[in-house]
């Protein structure tokens, strides 16, 4: 199993569990702004600060395969934007679609590696 595969699957899921718990708890309490803010804020922090700090300590080599992952992330971000424009709600149907996209993405990552 490649390091990229481990990072994109096992480590990603493990480090996202706190956000999952926080967002699910916020959703149960009908605090949708906290749920969405937690997810978006955490990802922005990880992409900019954590990646930046790690790169300052030691330059990171970028595998060319990651560009496909970035493209997928951009497309799914656009899908999220479309969902947010539909009455500003991400309901059960939209949530199921997003979860299905993630499962398909994981299958793609496993097959690719």
PDB file of C-alpha atoms in Angstrom:
ATOM      1  CA  UNK A   1       0.000   0.000   0.000  1.00  0.00           C
ATOM      2  CA  UNK A   2       1.520   3.326  -1.060  1.00  0.00           C
ATOM      3  CA  UNK A   3       2.030   6.208   1.347  1.00  0.00           C
ATOM      4  CA  UNK A   4      -0.301   8.361  -0.758  1.00  0.00           C
ATOM      5  CA  UNK A   5      -3.047   5.735  -0.517  1.00  0.00           C
ATOM      6  CA  UNK A   6      -2.621   5.491   3.258  1.00  0.00           C
ATOM      7  CA  UNK A   7      -2.748   9.283   3.556  1.00  0.00           C
ATOM      8  CA  UNK A   8      -5.817   9.688   1.332  1.00  0.00           C
ATOM      9  CA  UNK A   9      -7.775   6.931   3.063  1.00  0.00           C
ATOM     10  CA  UNK A  10      -6.833   5.717   6.532  1.00  0.00           C
ATOM     11  CA  UNK A  11      -5.138   8.854   7.864  1.00  0.00           C
ATOM     12  CA  UNK A  12      -7.694  11.168   6.234  1.00  0.00           C
ATOM     13  CA  UNK A  13     -10.608   9.309   7.811  1.00  0.00           C
ATOM     14  CA  UNK A  14      -8.872   9.077  11.188  1.00  0.00           C
ATOM     15  CA  UNK A  15      -8.021  12.762  11.364  1.00  0.00           C
ATOM     16  CA  UNK A  16     -11.511  13.743  10.177  1.00  0.00           C
ATOM     17  CA  UNK A  17     -13.362  11.866  12.917  1.00  0.00           C
ATOM     18  CA  UNK A  18     -13.381  14.899  15.283  1.00  0.00           C
ATOM     19  CA  UNK A  19     -14.950  17.037  12.536  1.00  0.00           C
ATOM     20  CA  UNK A  20     -17.465  14.281  11.836  1.00  0.00           C
ATOM     21  CA  UNK A  21     -18.492  14.065  15.491  1.00  0.00           C
ATOM     22  CA  UNK A  22     -18.622  17.855  15.897  1.00  0.00           C
ATOM     23  CA  UNK A  23     -20.668  18.366  12.732  1.00  0.00           C
ATOM     24  CA  UNK A  24     -23.083  15.506  13.450  1.00  0.00           C
ATOM     25  CA  UNK A  25     -23.598  16.812  16.992  1.00  0.00           C
ATOM     26  CA  UNK A  26     -24.165  20.335  15.658  1.00  0.00           C
ATOM     27  CA  UNK A  27     -26.610  19.017  13.041  1.00  0.00           C
ATOM     28  CA  UNK A  28     -28.569  17.118  15.705  1.00  0.00           C
ATOM     29  CA  UNK A  29     -28.794  20.367  17.694  1.00  0.00           C
ATOM     30  CA  UNK A  30     -29.953  22.206  14.532  1.00  0.00           C
ATOM     31  CA  UNK A  31     -26.756  24.317  14.506  1.00  0.00           C
ATOM     32  CA  UNK A  32     -26.123  24.047  10.778  1.00  0.00           C
ATOM     33  CA  UNK A  33     -23.784  27.060  10.667  1.00  0.00           C
ATOM     34  CA  UNK A  34     -21.474  25.422  13.206  1.00  0.00           C
ATOM     35  CA  UNK A  35     -21.591  22.123  11.295  1.00  0.00           C
ATOM     36  CA  UNK A  36     -20.708  23.718   7.964  1.00  0.00           C
ATOM     37  CA  UNK A  37     -18.240  26.208   9.463  1.00  0.00           C
ATOM     38  CA  UNK A  38     -16.432  23.374  11.233  1.00  0.00           C
ATOM     39  CA  UNK A  39     -15.951  21.453   7.992  1.00  0.00           C
ATOM     40  CA  UNK A  40     -14.996  24.386   5.779  1.00  0.00           C
ATOM     41  CA  UNK A  41     -12.797  26.039   8.416  1.00  0.00           C
ATOM     42  CA  UNK A  42     -10.966  22.825   9.221  1.00  0.00           C
ATOM     43  CA  UNK A  43     -10.233  22.118   5.570  1.00  0.00           C
ATOM     44  CA  UNK A  44      -9.020  25.655   4.883  1.00  0.00           C
ATOM     45  CA  UNK A  45      -6.749  25.455   7.940  1.00  0.00           C
ATOM     46  CA  UNK A  46      -5.383  22.062   6.871  1.00  0.00           C
ATOM     47  CA  UNK A  47      -4.755  23.079   3.267  1.00  0.00           C
ATOM     48  CA  UNK A  48      -3.117  26.421   3.973  1.00  0.00           C
ATOM     49  CA  UNK A  49      -1.573  26.340   7.443  1.00  0.00           C
ATOM     50  CA  UNK A  50      -0.758  22.678   8.027  1.00  0.00           C
ATOM     51  CA  UNK A  51       0.515  22.107   4.481  1.00  0.00           C
ATOM     52  CA  UNK A  52       2.422  25.396   4.624  1.00  0.00           C
ATOM     53  CA  UNK A  53       4.007  24.627   8.002  1.00  0.00           C
ATOM     54  CA  UNK A  54       5.002  21.118   6.921  1.00  0.00           C
ATOM     55  CA  UNK A  55       6.544  22.533   3.726  1.00  0.00           C
ATOM     56  CA  UNK A  56       8.558  25.112   5.674  1.00  0.00           C
ATOM     57  CA  UNK A  57      10.011  22.357   7.851  1.00  0.00           C
ATOM     58  CA  UNK A  58      10.766  20.084   4.909  1.00  0.00           C
ATOM     59  CA  UNK A  59       9.818  20.613   1.248  1.00  0.00           C
ATOM     60  CA  UNK A  60       7.144  18.183   0.113  1.00  0.00           C
ATOM     61  CA  UNK A  61       7.396  16.249  -3.138  1.00  0.00           C
ATOM     62  CA  UNK A  62       4.098  16.285  -5.016  1.00  0.00           C
ATOM     63  CA  UNK A  63       3.168  13.098  -6.868  1.00  0.00           C
ATOM     64  CA  UNK A  64       1.606  13.860 -10.252  1.00  0.00           C
ATOM     65  CA  UNK A  65      -1.379  11.669  -9.293  1.00  0.00           C
ATOM     66  CA  UNK A  66      -2.376  14.281  -6.716  1.00  0.00           C
ATOM     67  CA  UNK A  67      -3.411  16.693  -9.488  1.00  0.00           C
ATOM     68  CA  UNK A  68      -6.338  14.403 -10.330  1.00  0.00           C
ATOM     69  CA  UNK A  69      -7.299  14.464  -6.648  1.00  0.00           C
ATOM     70  CA  UNK A  70      -7.174  18.261  -6.598  1.00  0.00           C
ATOM     71  CA  UNK A  71      -9.348  18.373  -9.719  1.00  0.00           C
ATOM     72  CA  UNK A  72     -11.876  16.013  -8.077  1.00  0.00           C
ATOM     73  CA  UNK A  73     -11.861  18.209  -4.964  1.00  0.00           C
ATOM     74  CA  UNK A  74     -12.564  21.291  -7.080  1.00  0.00           C
ATOM     75  CA  UNK A  75     -15.463  19.587  -8.848  1.00  0.00           C
ATOM     76  CA  UNK A  76     -16.968  18.432  -5.554  1.00  0.00           C
ATOM     77  CA  UNK A  77     -16.546  21.939  -4.153  1.00  0.00           C
ATOM     78  CA  UNK A  78     -18.547  23.240  -7.108  1.00  0.00           C
ATOM     79  CA  UNK A  79     -21.185  20.560  -6.425  1.00  0.00           C
ATOM     80  CA  UNK A  80     -21.326  21.768  -2.812  1.00  0.00           C
ATOM     81  CA  UNK A  81     -21.751  25.330  -4.064  1.00  0.00           C
ATOM     82  CA  UNK A  82     -24.654  24.214  -6.266  1.00  0.00           C
ATOM     83  CA  UNK A  83     -26.246  22.474  -3.271  1.00  0.00           C
ATOM     84  CA  UNK A  84     -25.820  25.596  -1.173  1.00  0.00           C
ATOM     85  CA  UNK A  85     -27.703  27.592  -3.799  1.00  0.00           C
ATOM     86  CA  UNK A  86     -30.742  25.294  -3.595  1.00  0.00           C
ATOM     87  CA  UNK A  87     -32.628  26.923  -0.737  1.00  0.00           C
ATOM     88  CA  UNK A  88     -29.329  26.987   1.158  1.00  0.00           C
ATOM     89  CA  UNK A  89     -29.939  23.471   2.441  1.00  0.00           C
ATOM     90  CA  UNK A  90     -27.998  20.277   2.138  1.00  0.00           C
ATOM     91  CA  UNK A  91     -30.641  17.685   2.934  1.00  0.00           C
ATOM     92  CA  UNK A  92     -30.735  13.916   3.015  1.00  0.00           C
ATOM     93  CA  UNK A  93     -30.631  13.559  -0.768  1.00  0.00           C
ATOM     94  CA  UNK A  94     -27.711  15.958  -1.207  1.00  0.00           C
ATOM     95  CA  UNK A  95     -25.883  14.442   1.766  1.00  0.00           C
ATOM     96  CA  UNK A  96     -26.337  10.965   0.317  1.00  0.00           C
ATOM     97  CA  UNK A  97     -24.983  12.158  -3.024  1.00  0.00           C
ATOM     98  CA  UNK A  98     -21.925  13.690  -1.343  1.00  0.00           C
ATOM     99  CA  UNK A  99     -21.307  10.472   0.632  1.00  0.00           C
ATOM    100  CA  UNK A 100     -21.662   8.444  -2.585  1.00  0.00           C
ATOM    101  CA  UNK A 101     -19.127  10.720  -4.302  1.00  0.00           C
ATOM    102  CA  UNK A 102     -16.686  10.058  -1.459  1.00  0.00           C
ATOM    103  CA  UNK A 103     -17.174   6.298  -1.709  1.00  0.00           C
ATOM    104  CA  UNK A 104     -16.635   6.433  -5.484  1.00  0.00           C
ATOM    105  CA  UNK A 105     -13.533   8.552  -4.941  1.00  0.00           C
ATOM    106  CA  UNK A 106     -12.147   6.013  -2.437  1.00  0.00           C
ATOM    107  CA  UNK A 107     -12.780   3.195  -4.934  1.00  0.00           C
ATOM    108  CA  UNK A 108     -10.956   5.218  -7.600  1.00  0.00           C
ATOM    109  CA  UNK A 109      -8.004   5.853  -5.245  1.00  0.00           C
ATOM    110  CA  UNK A 110      -7.715   2.160  -4.368  1.00  0.00           C
ATOM    111  CA  UNK A 111      -7.913   1.055  -8.022  1.00  0.00           C
ATOM    112  CA  UNK A 112      -5.422   3.738  -9.089  1.00  0.00           C
ATOM    113  CA  UNK A 113      -2.856   2.582  -6.556  1.00  0.00           C
TER     114      UNK A 113
END
